[in-house]
Each structure stands twice: as C-alpha cells, then as structure tokens.
Coordinates of C-alpha atoms in Angstrom, one line a residue:
M3 CA 51.0 -3.2 70.9
E4 CA 49.0 -0.5 69.1
S5 CA 51.6 -0.3 66.3
A6 CA 51.6 -4.1 66.0
R7 CA 47.8 -4.1 65.7
S8 CA 48.0 -1.4 63.0
L9 CA 50.6 -3.4 61.2
A10 CA 48.4 -6.5 61.3
D11 CA 45.4 -4.6 60.1
M12 CA 47.5 -3.2 57.2
R13 CA 48.6 -6.7 56.3
E14 CA 45.0 -7.9 56.2
Q15 CA 44.0 -5.0 54.1
A16 CA 46.9 -5.2 51.7
P17 CA 45.2 -7.3 49.0
A18 CA 42.3 -4.7 49.0
F19 CA 44.7 -1.8 48.7
Q20 CA 46.6 -3.5 46.0
N21 CA 43.5 -4.2 43.8
K22 CA 41.6 -1.1 44.6
A23 CA 43.3 1.1 42.0
S24 CA 42.8 -1.6 39.3
R25 CA 39.2 -2.2 40.3
K26 CA 38.6 1.5 40.2
V27 CA 40.0 1.8 36.7
T28 CA 38.1 -1.3 35.5
S29 CA 34.8 0.0 37.1
M30 CA 35.2 3.3 35.3
K31 CA 35.8 1.6 32.0
L32 CA 32.7 -0.7 32.5
R33 CA 30.6 2.2 33.5
S34 CA 31.7 4.2 30.4
I35 CA 31.1 1.2 28.0
T36 CA 27.7 0.5 29.5
T37 CA 26.6 4.1 29.3
I38 CA 27.7 4.5 25.7
L39 CA 26.1 1.2 24.7
L40 CA 22.8 2.2 26.2
A41 CA 23.0 5.5 24.4
V42 CA 23.6 3.8 21.1
I43 CA 20.6 1.6 21.6
M44 CA 18.4 4.6 22.5
I45 CA 19.7 6.5 19.5
A46 CA 18.9 3.5 17.2
L47 CA 15.3 3.4 18.6
V48 CA 14.8 7.1 18.2
M49 CA 16.1 7.2 14.6
G50 CA 14.1 4.1 13.7
V51 CA 10.9 5.7 14.9
S52 CA 11.8 8.9 13.1
Y53 CA 12.5 7.1 9.9
F54 CA 9.2 5.2 10.2
F55 CA 7.2 8.4 10.5
A56 CA 9.1 10.2 7.8
S57 CA 8.9 7.3 5.3
N58 CA 5.3 6.4 5.7
G59 CA 4.2 10.0 5.1
S60 CA 2.3 10.4 8.3
A61 CA 4.3 13.5 9.2
A62 CA 3.9 15.3 6.0
A63 CA 2.7 18.9 6.2
E64 CA 0.1 18.6 3.5
K65 CA -3.1 19.9 5.0
Y66 CA -6.6 20.0 3.5
S67 CA -9.6 21.9 4.6
S68 CA -12.9 22.5 2.8
E69 CA -15.4 25.4 2.4
S70 CA -19.0 24.4 1.7
L71 CA -20.2 26.3 -1.4
W72 CA -23.8 24.9 -1.5
S73 CA -25.8 21.9 -0.6
Q74 CA -29.1 20.2 -1.6
S75 CA -31.2 17.5 0.0
Y76 CA -30.8 14.3 -1.9
S77 CA -31.1 10.7 -0.7
A78 CA -28.9 7.7 -1.4
A79 CA -27.3 8.7 -4.7
E80 CA -26.2 5.8 -6.8
S81 CA -24.5 7.8 -9.6
M82 CA -23.0 11.3 -9.7
K83 CA -20.8 13.1 -12.1
I84 CA -19.7 16.7 -12.9
I85 CA -20.2 17.0 -16.6
D86 CA -22.0 19.0 -19.2
V87 CA -25.3 17.3 -19.9
T88 CA -27.3 20.4 -21.0
G89 CA -25.0 21.4 -23.9
D90 CA -24.4 25.0 -22.8
G91 CA -20.7 24.5 -22.6
T92 CA -20.4 24.6 -18.8
A93 CA -20.3 21.7 -16.5
D94 CA -23.3 20.6 -14.5
L95 CA -23.7 18.2 -11.7
F96 CA -25.6 15.1 -12.6
I97 CA -26.9 12.9 -9.8
Q98 CA -29.2 9.8 -9.7
N99 CA -30.8 7.5 -7.2
S100 CA -33.2 4.6 -7.7
T101 CA -36.2 6.9 -8.4
N102 CA -34.9 10.2 -9.6
V103 CA -32.4 11.9 -11.9
S104 CA -31.5 15.5 -11.2
V105 CA -29.2 18.1 -12.8
Y106 CA -27.8 21.2 -10.9
D107 CA -25.9 24.1 -12.4
G108 CA -22.6 25.4 -10.8
L109 CA -24.5 27.5 -8.2
G110 CA -26.7 24.7 -7.0
N111 CA -29.8 25.6 -9.0
E112 CA -31.9 22.7 -10.1
Q113 CA -31.9 22.5 -13.9
A114 CA -33.9 19.2 -14.2
S115 CA -35.6 16.6 -12.1
I116 CA -36.9 13.4 -13.8
G117 CA -38.6 10.5 -12.1
I118 CA -37.5 7.1 -13.2
G119 CA -39.7 4.7 -11.3
S120 CA -37.2 2.0 -10.3
G121 CA -34.3 2.2 -12.6
K122 CA -30.6 2.6 -13.3
T123 CA -28.8 5.2 -15.5
T124 CA -25.6 5.7 -17.4
L125 CA -24.0 8.5 -19.3
G126 CA -22.7 8.4 -22.9
D127 CA -22.8 10.4 -26.1
V128 CA -25.3 8.3 -28.0
N129 CA -25.8 10.6 -31.0
A130 CA -22.2 11.8 -31.3
D131 CA -23.0 15.5 -30.8
G132 CA -20.3 16.0 -28.3
V133 CA -22.6 16.2 -25.3
E134 CA -23.2 13.3 -22.8
D135 CA -26.7 11.9 -22.9
I136 CA -28.5 10.3 -20.0
I137 CA -29.6 6.7 -20.6
V138 CA -32.3 5.6 -18.2
Y139 CA -33.1 1.9 -17.9
D140 CA -36.5 1.7 -16.0
S141 CA -38.4 -1.4 -15.1
S142 CA -41.7 0.3 -16.0
N143 CA -42.9 0.9 -19.5
P144 CA -41.1 2.2 -21.6
N145 CA -38.0 0.5 -20.3
V146 CA -35.3 2.8 -21.9
N147 CA -35.3 6.6 -22.2
I148 CA -32.5 8.6 -23.9
I149 CA -32.3 12.1 -22.6
S150 CA -30.2 14.5 -24.8
R151 CA -29.6 18.1 -23.7
G152 CA -32.4 17.9 -21.2
T153 CA -34.9 16.5 -23.6
T154 CA -36.1 12.9 -24.1
T155 CA -35.2 11.9 -27.6
Q156 CA -35.8 8.1 -27.5
E157 CA -38.3 5.8 -25.7
F158 CA -38.5 2.1 -26.3
Y159 CA -39.5 -1.1 -24.6
V160 CA -37.1 -3.9 -24.1
P161 CA -38.6 -7.2 -23.1
G162 CA -37.0 -10.1 -21.3
L163 CA -35.3 -8.3 -18.5
G164 CA -36.0 -8.2 -14.7
T165 CA -35.1 -5.7 -12.1
P166 CA -32.4 -3.3 -13.5
S167 CA -28.9 -3.9 -12.3
R168 CA -26.4 -1.9 -14.5
N169 CA -26.3 -0.2 -17.9
A170 CA -23.4 0.8 -20.1
L171 CA -23.0 2.6 -23.5
M172 CA -20.4 0.6 -25.6
K173 CA -18.8 2.3 -28.6
F174 CA -17.9 -0.8 -30.7
V175 CA -16.3 -0.3 -34.1
S176 CA -19.6 -1.5 -35.6
G177 CA -21.5 1.2 -33.8
P178 CA -22.8 2.2 -30.3
Q179 CA -24.7 -0.4 -28.3
I180 CA -26.7 0.1 -25.0
I181 CA -26.0 -2.8 -22.7
L182 CA -28.7 -3.6 -20.1
G183 CA -28.2 -6.0 -17.2
D184 CA -30.6 -7.2 -14.6
T185 CA -30.3 -8.7 -11.1
S186 CA -30.3 -12.3 -12.5
G187 CA -27.2 -12.0 -14.6
N188 CA -29.1 -11.5 -17.9
L189 CA -27.7 -9.1 -20.6
I190 CA -29.4 -7.5 -23.6
S191 CA -27.8 -5.3 -26.2
V192 CA -29.9 -2.8 -28.1
N193 CA -28.9 -0.1 -30.6
P194 CA -29.9 3.6 -30.1
D195 CA -33.2 2.9 -31.8
G196 CA -34.1 0.1 -29.4
I197 CA -33.5 -2.9 -31.8
I198 CA -32.2 -5.9 -29.9
L199 CA -28.8 -7.0 -31.2
W200 CA -28.0 -9.9 -28.9
Q201 CA -28.7 -11.5 -25.5
N202 CA -26.4 -13.4 -23.1
S203 CA -26.1 -14.2 -19.4
V204 CA -23.1 -14.1 -17.0
G205 CA -23.7 -15.7 -13.7
S206 CA -27.1 -15.7 -11.9
E207 CA -27.0 -12.7 -9.7
E208 CA -26.8 -8.9 -10.0
F209 CA -24.0 -7.3 -11.9
R210 CA -21.2 -5.8 -9.8
G211 CA -19.2 -4.5 -12.8
M212 CA -19.8 -3.5 -16.4
D213 CA -17.0 -1.7 -18.1
D214 CA -15.3 -1.3 -21.5
A215 CA -12.0 -3.2 -21.9
R216 CA -9.5 -3.1 -24.7
V217 CA -7.7 -6.0 -26.3
N218 CA -5.0 -5.0 -28.8
G219 CA -6.7 -1.7 -29.1
K220 CA -10.1 -3.1 -29.9
I221 CA -13.1 -2.4 -27.5
Y222 CA -14.7 -5.3 -25.7
L223 CA -17.3 -5.5 -22.9
A224 CA -16.1 -6.7 -19.4
V225 CA -18.8 -7.8 -17.0
A226 CA -18.9 -9.5 -13.6
S227 CA -21.8 -10.7 -11.4
H228 CA -22.0 -11.1 -7.7
S229 CA -22.0 -14.9 -8.2
G230 CA -18.3 -14.7 -9.1
N231 CA -18.7 -15.0 -12.9
L232 CA -16.5 -12.8 -15.2
A233 CA -16.6 -12.5 -19.0
V234 CA -15.2 -10.4 -21.7
L235 CA -17.6 -10.2 -24.7
G236 CA -17.2 -8.9 -28.2
A237 CA -19.6 -6.7 -30.2
D238 CA -21.7 -9.7 -31.1
G239 CA -22.1 -10.8 -27.5
T240 CA -19.7 -13.8 -27.9
A241 CA -17.4 -14.4 -25.0
L242 CA -13.7 -14.0 -25.6
W243 CA -13.2 -15.8 -22.3
T244 CA -15.1 -16.5 -19.1
A245 CA -13.9 -17.3 -15.5
V246 CA -15.3 -18.1 -12.1
T247 CA -13.9 -16.9 -8.8
E248 CA -15.2 -16.2 -5.4
Q249 CA -18.3 -14.0 -5.0
L250 CA -17.5 -10.5 -6.4
R251 CA -18.2 -7.1 -5.0
R252 CA -16.4 -4.9 -7.5
M253 CA -14.9 -5.1 -11.0
R254 CA -13.1 -2.4 -13.0
A255 CA -11.2 -2.4 -16.3
Y256 CA -8.1 -0.2 -16.9
D257 CA -5.3 -0.2 -19.3
L258 CA -2.7 0.0 -16.6
F259 CA 0.4 0.0 -18.8
G260 CA -1.0 1.9 -21.7
D261 CA -0.2 -0.9 -24.1
G262 CA -3.6 -1.2 -25.7
T263 CA -4.7 -4.2 -23.7
S264 CA -6.6 -3.7 -20.5
E265 CA -6.2 -5.3 -17.1
I266 CA -9.4 -6.3 -15.2
L267 CA -9.4 -5.8 -11.5
S268 CA -11.8 -7.8 -9.3
G269 CA -12.5 -7.7 -5.6
G270 CA -14.0 -10.6 -3.8
E271 CA -16.5 -11.0 -0.9
Y272 CA -13.8 -12.8 1.1
G273 CA -11.0 -10.4 0.3
E274 CA -9.4 -11.8 -2.9
F275 CA -8.0 -9.0 -5.1
V276 CA -7.1 -10.2 -8.6
I277 CA -5.6 -8.6 -11.7
W278 CA -6.7 -10.4 -14.9
N279 CA -5.3 -10.1 -18.4
A280 CA -8.3 -8.8 -20.5
A281 CA -7.0 -10.7 -23.6
T282 CA -6.6 -14.2 -22.1
G283 CA -8.4 -14.3 -18.8
E284 CA -5.1 -15.2 -17.1
R285 CA -4.6 -14.2 -13.5
I286 CA -1.6 -11.8 -13.5
F287 CA -1.7 -11.1 -9.7
T288 CA -3.7 -12.4 -6.7
K289 CA -3.6 -11.2 -3.1
S290 CA -5.9 -11.8 -0.1
L291 CA -6.6 -8.6 1.7
G292 CA -8.3 -10.1 4.7
Q293 CA -11.6 -8.3 4.3
A294 CA -14.3 -8.0 1.7
I295 CA -13.4 -5.5 -1.0
S296 CA -15.9 -2.7 -1.2
E297 CA -14.3 -0.4 -3.9
I298 CA -11.5 -0.4 -6.5
R299 CA -10.4 2.7 -8.4
S300 CA -7.4 3.8 -10.4
A301 CA -5.3 6.9 -9.6
E302 CA -2.0 8.5 -10.6
I303 CA -0.1 8.8 -7.4
N304 CA 3.5 8.5 -8.4
G305 CA 3.5 11.3 -11.0
D306 CA 4.5 9.0 -13.9
P307 CA 1.7 9.0 -16.6
A308 CA 3.3 5.9 -18.2
S309 CA 1.5 3.7 -15.7
I310 CA -1.5 3.8 -13.4
E311 CA -1.8 2.9 -9.7
I312 CA -4.6 1.1 -8.0
I313 CA -6.5 2.1 -4.8
V314 CA -8.5 -0.6 -3.1
G315 CA -10.9 -0.1 -0.2
G316 CA -12.2 -2.7 2.2
K317 CA -15.4 -3.4 4.1
D318 CA -13.6 -3.0 7.4
G319 CA -12.0 0.3 6.5
G320 CA -8.7 -1.0 4.9
V321 CA -7.1 1.2 2.2
W322 CA -4.3 -0.1 0.0
A323 CA -2.3 1.4 -2.8
F324 CA -0.8 -0.9 -5.4
D325 CA 1.3 -0.3 -8.5
A326 CA 0.2 -1.7 -11.9
S327 CA 2.1 -4.9 -11.2
G328 CA 0.4 -5.5 -7.9
N329 CA 3.2 -4.4 -5.6
E330 CA 1.9 -2.8 -2.5
L331 CA 2.9 0.9 -2.1
W332 CA 1.2 1.6 1.2
S333 CA -1.7 0.6 3.3
R334 CA -3.8 2.6 5.7
S335 CA -7.3 2.5 7.3
V336 CA -10.4 4.6 7.9
A337 CA -13.1 4.3 10.5
D338 CA -15.5 2.1 8.6
K339 CA -16.4 0.5 5.3
V340 CA -14.8 2.4 2.3
T341 CA -17.7 3.4 0.1
E342 CA -16.0 5.7 -2.5
I343 CA -12.6 6.4 -3.8
V344 CA -11.6 9.4 -6.1
G345 CA -8.1 10.5 -7.3
V346 CA -7.6 14.3 -7.4
D347 CA -4.5 16.4 -8.0
F348 CA -5.1 19.2 -5.5
D349 CA -1.6 20.7 -5.6
D350 CA -1.1 20.3 -9.4
D351 CA 2.2 18.4 -9.0
G352 CA 1.2 15.6 -11.4
A353 CA 0.5 13.1 -8.6
Q354 CA -3.0 12.6 -7.4
E355 CA -4.2 12.7 -3.8
I356 CA -6.8 10.1 -2.8
V357 CA -10.2 11.1 -1.5
I358 CA -11.8 8.3 0.6
G359 CA -15.4 8.3 1.8
D360 CA -16.6 5.9 4.4
E361 CA -19.8 4.5 5.9
T362 CA -19.5 6.9 9.0
G363 CA -19.8 9.9 6.7
A364 CA -16.1 11.0 7.0
V365 CA -14.2 12.2 4.0
N366 CA -10.4 11.8 4.3
V367 CA -7.6 12.9 1.9
F368 CA -4.5 10.7 1.6
S369 CA -1.4 12.1 0.0
S370 CA 0.5 10.1 -2.7
A371 CA 2.7 8.9 0.1
G372 CA -0.2 7.8 2.3
A373 CA -0.4 10.8 4.8
R374 CA -4.0 11.3 5.9
S375 CA -5.9 14.6 6.5
K376 CA -9.5 14.9 7.6
L377 CA -11.5 16.9 5.1
T378 CA -15.1 16.9 6.2
D379 CA -17.9 14.8 7.7
L380 CA -21.4 14.5 6.4
G381 CA -22.7 12.5 9.4
N382 CA -23.9 9.4 7.5
E383 CA -22.7 7.1 4.8
I384 CA -20.9 8.6 1.8
T385 CA -22.5 7.2 -1.4
R386 CA -20.7 9.1 -4.2
I387 CA -17.8 11.6 -4.6
D388 CA -16.7 13.4 -7.8
E389 CA -14.4 16.3 -8.6
G390 CA -14.4 18.8 -11.4
R391 CA -15.1 22.5 -12.2
L392 CA -18.4 24.2 -11.4
N393 CA -19.0 27.9 -11.9
G394 CA -15.3 28.3 -12.8
E395 CA -13.6 26.8 -9.9
R396 CA -12.4 23.3 -8.9
V397 CA -14.8 21.6 -6.5
L398 CA -15.4 18.3 -4.7
A399 CA -19.0 17.0 -4.8
V400 CA -19.9 14.7 -2.0
S401 CA -23.2 12.9 -1.5
S402 CA -24.4 10.9 1.5
L403 CA -27.6 9.0 2.3
S404 CA -29.4 12.3 2.9
E405 CA -27.5 15.2 1.3
L406 CA -25.5 16.5 -1.6
Q407 CA -22.7 19.0 -0.7
V408 CA -20.3 20.9 -3.0
H409 CA -17.0 21.9 -1.4
K410 CA -14.1 24.0 -2.4
V411 CA -10.9 22.3 -1.1
I412 CA -8.1 24.4 0.4
Y413 CA -4.7 22.9 0.2
S414 CA -1.6 24.0 2.1
A415 CA 1.8 22.5 2.7
L416 CA 5.2 23.3 4.2
P417 CA 7.9 22.1 1.8
G418 CA 10.3 19.6 3.3
F419 CA 8.2 19.2 6.5
E420 CA 8.0 15.4 5.9
N421 CA 11.7 15.3 6.9
T422 CA 11.0 16.9 10.3
P423 CA 10.8 13.6 12.1
L424 CA 14.4 12.8 11.0
L425 CA 15.6 16.2 12.1
V426 CA 13.9 15.8 15.5
G427 CA 15.3 12.3 15.8
L428 CA 18.8 13.7 15.0
I429 CA 18.5 16.4 17.6
V430 CA 17.3 14.0 20.3
S431 CA 20.1 11.6 19.4
L432 CA 22.7 14.3 19.8
A433 CA 21.2 15.2 23.2
I434 CA 21.3 11.5 24.3
L435 CA 24.9 11.3 23.1
G436 CA 25.9 14.4 25.0
V437 CA 24.3 13.2 28.2
A438 CA 26.0 9.8 27.8
W439 CA 29.4 11.4 27.2
V440 CA 29.0 13.5 30.4
L441 CA 28.0 10.5 32.5
A442 CA 30.7 8.3 31.0
T443 CA 33.5 10.8 31.8
L444 CA 32.3 11.9 35.3
P445 CA 35.0 11.3 37.9
P446 CA 34.2 8.7 40.5
K447 CA 32.3 9.9 43.6
P448 CA 34.8 11.2 46.2
Q449 CA 35.3 9.1 49.3
M450 CA 33.3 10.4 52.2
K451 CA 35.4 11.9 54.9
V452 CA 34.6 13.0 58.4
S453 CA 35.6 16.7 59.1
I454 CA 38.3 17.2 61.6
Q455 CA 38.1 21.0 61.8
D456 CA 36.2 21.1 65.1
K457 CA 38.1 18.3 67.0
S458 CA 39.8 19.0 70.3
R459 CA 43.6 19.4 70.6
E460 CA 43.9 16.0 72.2
S461 CA 42.0 14.3 69.5
L462 CA 44.0 16.0 66.8
E463 CA 47.2 15.0 68.4
A464 CA 46.0 11.4 68.7
E465 CA 45.0 11.5 65.0
R466 CA 48.3 12.8 64.0
R467 CA 50.2 10.0 65.8
M468 CA 47.9 7.4 64.2
L469 CA 48.4 8.8 60.7
K470 CA 52.2 8.8 61.1
E471 CA 52.1 5.2 62.4
S472 CA 49.9 4.2 59.4
I473 CA 52.4 5.8 57.0
A474 CA 55.2 3.9 58.6
D475 CA 53.1 0.7 58.4
V476 CA 52.5 1.2 54.7
E477 CA 56.3 1.7 54.2
R478 CA 56.9 -1.6 56.0
L479 CA 54.4 -3.5 53.9
R480 CA 56.0 -2.1 50.7
K481 CA 59.4 -3.2 51.8
A482 CA 58.0 -6.6 52.7
G483 CA 56.5 -6.8 49.2
E484 CA 53.0 -7.2 50.5
V485 CA 51.7 -4.0 48.8
T486 CA 53.2 -2.6 45.6
G487 CA 52.6 -0.2 42.8
G488 CA 49.4 1.7 42.4
A489 CA 47.9 0.4 45.6
Y490 CA 50.9 1.6 47.7
L491 CA 50.9 5.1 46.0
A492 CA 47.1 5.5 46.4
R493 CA 47.2 4.6 50.1
L494 CA 50.2 6.8 50.8
K495 CA 48.6 9.7 49.0
Q496 CA 45.4 9.3 51.0
L497 CA 47.3 9.1 54.4
R498 CA 49.5 12.1 53.6
G499 CA 46.4 14.0 52.5
D500 CA 44.7 13.2 55.8
L501 CA 47.9 14.3 57.6
A502 CA 47.9 17.6 55.8
E503 CA 44.3 18.2 56.8
N504 CA 45.3 17.4 60.4
E505 CA 48.0 20.0 60.4
T506 CA 45.6 22.5 58.8
A507 CA 43.1 21.9 61.6
F508 CA 45.9 22.6 64.1
K509 CA 46.7 25.9 62.5
T510 CA 43.1 26.9 62.0
Q511 CA 42.2 26.4 65.6
G512 CA 45.4 28.1 66.8
F513 CA 47.0 25.0 68.4
P514 CA 50.8 24.8 68.2
I515 CA 52.0 21.7 66.5
K516 CA 54.3 19.7 68.8
V517 CA 56.6 17.4 66.9
E518 CA 56.9 14.2 68.9
T519 CA 60.3 12.5 68.9
F520 CA 62.1 9.6 70.3
A521 CA 65.8 8.5 70.5
C522 CA 67.3 5.9 68.2
P523 CA 68.1 2.9 70.4
N524 CA 71.3 2.3 68.3
C525 CA 72.9 5.7 67.9
G526 CA 70.8 8.0 70.1
G527 CA 69.8 10.2 67.3
T528 CA 66.5 12.2 67.6
L529 CA 63.8 10.8 65.3
E530 CA 60.2 11.9 64.6
L531 CA 57.6 9.6 65.9
G532 CA 56.4 7.2 63.2
M533 CA 59.7 6.6 61.6
D534 CA 60.7 2.9 61.3
K535 CA 64.4 3.5 60.3
C536 CA 67.0 5.8 61.7
E537 CA 68.1 8.3 59.2
Y538 CA 71.5 8.6 60.9
C539 CA 72.6 5.0 61.3
G540 CA 70.1 3.1 59.3
H541 CA 69.0 1.0 62.3
V542 CA 65.5 -0.6 61.8
I543 CA 63.3 0.4 64.6
L544 CA 60.5 -1.8 65.9
T545 CA 57.9 -0.2 68.1

C-alpha cells in the first residue's frame, strides 16, 4: 500500500518534475535579462547626468578668489572707469554719483573731488590731446563743465533742458559734439565752445541709452528713451530711422560682426530682447526672456575676435549669453536683479570671463562655458564694476550703494577637470555593470534540506527504504512515459544524492548498513529492496 501511494504521488507530481528544469532555466534567463536591463537603464541615467554637468560647465575647476587692496566710502556710484584723466601716464579711478565726481590714484589716494550739484557726467577726449576729459552736465548754472587734466577748461550755459538724464561725446566727421539729454526725452547738441548745433526729441521720458553707432563705417548717434522710442541720428540731428517698441530699460550699440555697421541691442520692461540693424532699423532678432532686462553688455567668450558675444541680465536674476546672431549659448541665474556686467579675461586665454554684480551685493564670475564662482560680497546693491590696471597690477573695481572697493582677483584651475563628471560617471557605470554581471550569473539558491546526520538508526533505515522505493517509482514513471528527459534526470539525481547522504550518515554514526532483500516471485533470485524488475529473469515485480 505504501508503495502504491508513493507511486500515485509520483504520478501527480510528474508534470511538476517534468517542467521544473525548463522553468528553472527560463527563470534564470529572465532574471539575467531583467538585471542587465536595469543596469543599462541606471548606466544611461548616470552618464546622462555626468554629461549634463560636464557640458554646462558647472563642474569646471576654474576658481576665483579676491584680495581687497583698498576701499573708500562712496555712495550710489552712477559711473566708474579705470582710465587716465590726470594726464600723468598712469591710470586713475574715476567715479561719479549724482552730486560728486572723484578721482583716486592706484593706491586709493584721492586726487580730486568735485561737487556737481545734480548732474550727469561722461568721459571723452574733447580737445584731442590724448587724455580723457570729464564732461559734467549740471542742472545748476553753468550747465556744462569740461574738466581736462584735473582743471576746468570750459563752462557754459545751455538753456532749454530739464533734469539731466544722459550725456555723450560724439566724434562726428564734422567735429566733436557734446550731446545732452534730459528726463523728458529732449536732446541738445553743442560744440566744445557751448554753441548749440541742433535740438531734437526722442520719446517723452528719460533716456535709457545713448551710444555711438556706425553705418557703413560712418558714426551716428543711437538713443533710446524709457517710453520705448529708438532713433539713429546723424551729425545734424536728423533721424536716419526711428522705431517704437515696449518700454525700454537698456540700449547698447556694438558692431557685432566687425563689418562697419553696428547692431543695436535693446532690453524691454517686459523682457523683450531685440537686435536691430543700425542702418535700417530692421529687427534682426527678437526673443522674450520672461523678465525685465536690467543690463546688456558685450563680451568675447568664445575666443574668436571676429565676432562679439552678448550677455544679458534680468531683473529677477536671469543671466543669458548669446552669440552675435542671437543664438543662446547658455543661461544661468544669480540671487537677485543683475545690476552690472563686465567681461574680463582673467586667465589670458583670449576668452573673457563674465563678472556679474547683483542687487544683494554679490559679485560672481562666470566662465566662458557658464560655470559660476563666487568672488566677493559687498553686502548691498552693486552699482558699478570695472577692470583695468592700477598701480601696475590688474584689478577689479567694485562699487555698491555705500562703498568703493578695489580687488586683486586670484585665478586658479585644474586643466581638464571639467571632464571629471564623465570620468566619475564611467567609473560608476562600470561598477553597476560589474554588480549586474555578478547578480545575473549567480547560481540559483540551493534547495533547503533537513540534516539527517543526527537521526536514529531506525529513522535512517526507514529513510533508506523510502528513498529506494522513490527511485523505483521514478523508474516506473519513466517507463510509462509520464516523466522524461531533464525532469527524470533531475529527480533521479536528487534522490540518489539523498541516498548517498543517508549512507554517509550510517557510516558517520557507526551503524552497519543492512542491505534489505527479497526473493523474486518468479525465479527465486535475491533482489535488493526497491527494485521493480528481476535482474535474473526480467520478471516485473509489483509491490
């Protein structure tokens, strides 16, 4: 009966035995494929992030620090430049606010301090002696002072203007002209002797840009008012063209391609950035930046002097780099409104780094690829930044609402460090691939077995009989065609292994192994218990 039950159990389990091997192989294949697929996905993510950090320049090893050389108290500078205004052959630092003009030497000693009431200034070589003169447009009487080499050489009254807005010295072919603009959009041109040459108006609000522009190599005046009016004027004050756009915050004119005709760059109150053709007034490029444009400057960031790049700053801290055609090179952000932009080639590689000052007082340096490095912090709004040589060394002058500081910038870099993210990504990817390979090729978890080493002799003998009967049952199922191939071999291997362990347990515990036999009912031959066919006569034995 026990043998019959065992045979029945084997028949019921036959389909499982038959499919077990194939399921095992299939499971291993699925596990391997899944592991490798997940590894590939992880590697793609790691390398994608690595490429992002390497390509956007944020991992570059360019580092900048600064050493303060000297400082002076100075409030709300509106204009600042490192230039020789005393005529001694060495550069000075010129700085101006709404009530004062001051000049400092390279060590920070004050060379001059001039009160200007409520006015605006500009620099230009009026008398062609090779030294920049200071032109002061004051709303008190006299209206215009020309200061040459530290001495006032001209004073004259100019009627018909309101509160000063902007000044410019234009060197037309017909001779130099001093252009004065007020906060109502009115323009007056005078010669260096104070004679009025022409008058015009552009818009009805303060001027946000006054610059010289070239058309086929000839100098013209480009102006823009906050009301959104632009114009390019000739030496006689006649407009070559005019245009109206959204309210303007900034206007600059640069010959971006070096072809003798300038491009005019305007930034709007509502984020419109436009490049205009100075000859025709045609819009060459227009893009909305999503925030008011607070500053526009040119820079040479690609190392190619044949063209100039454009850096634009926004009221909400946005910073964009464009090429001369308007294609965006990169975009970044700072903490608050961009108040000043200056291009400086700190590492002398032909490509300028971009110095950005913002309303919080922070000064950041962006590499030509857009990597940022914190330089210094003055604690309140940056108003002006300029770079040049003072006292024989290159410096960066930075003014805030309350202070003027002169810094020496220290640059350091590790060549090739910008590729480190790719190297790290490659190493991590190889590690992921290695782990995935190990997991994919691990053998399946061995089947849990109960130890038989400590069983009694009786239990070991009973187990031995059961194993032999099971082997005989497997043989019967194979002959009946109910279990074949891999399933038969796998089950037989398992049973014979268990039988070997049983015999080992007998020997380990010192029990003699008694071979149980019975007589063949056909020929009387002695057979070992568990056999289902007589090896002498071939009689099939049923038990």
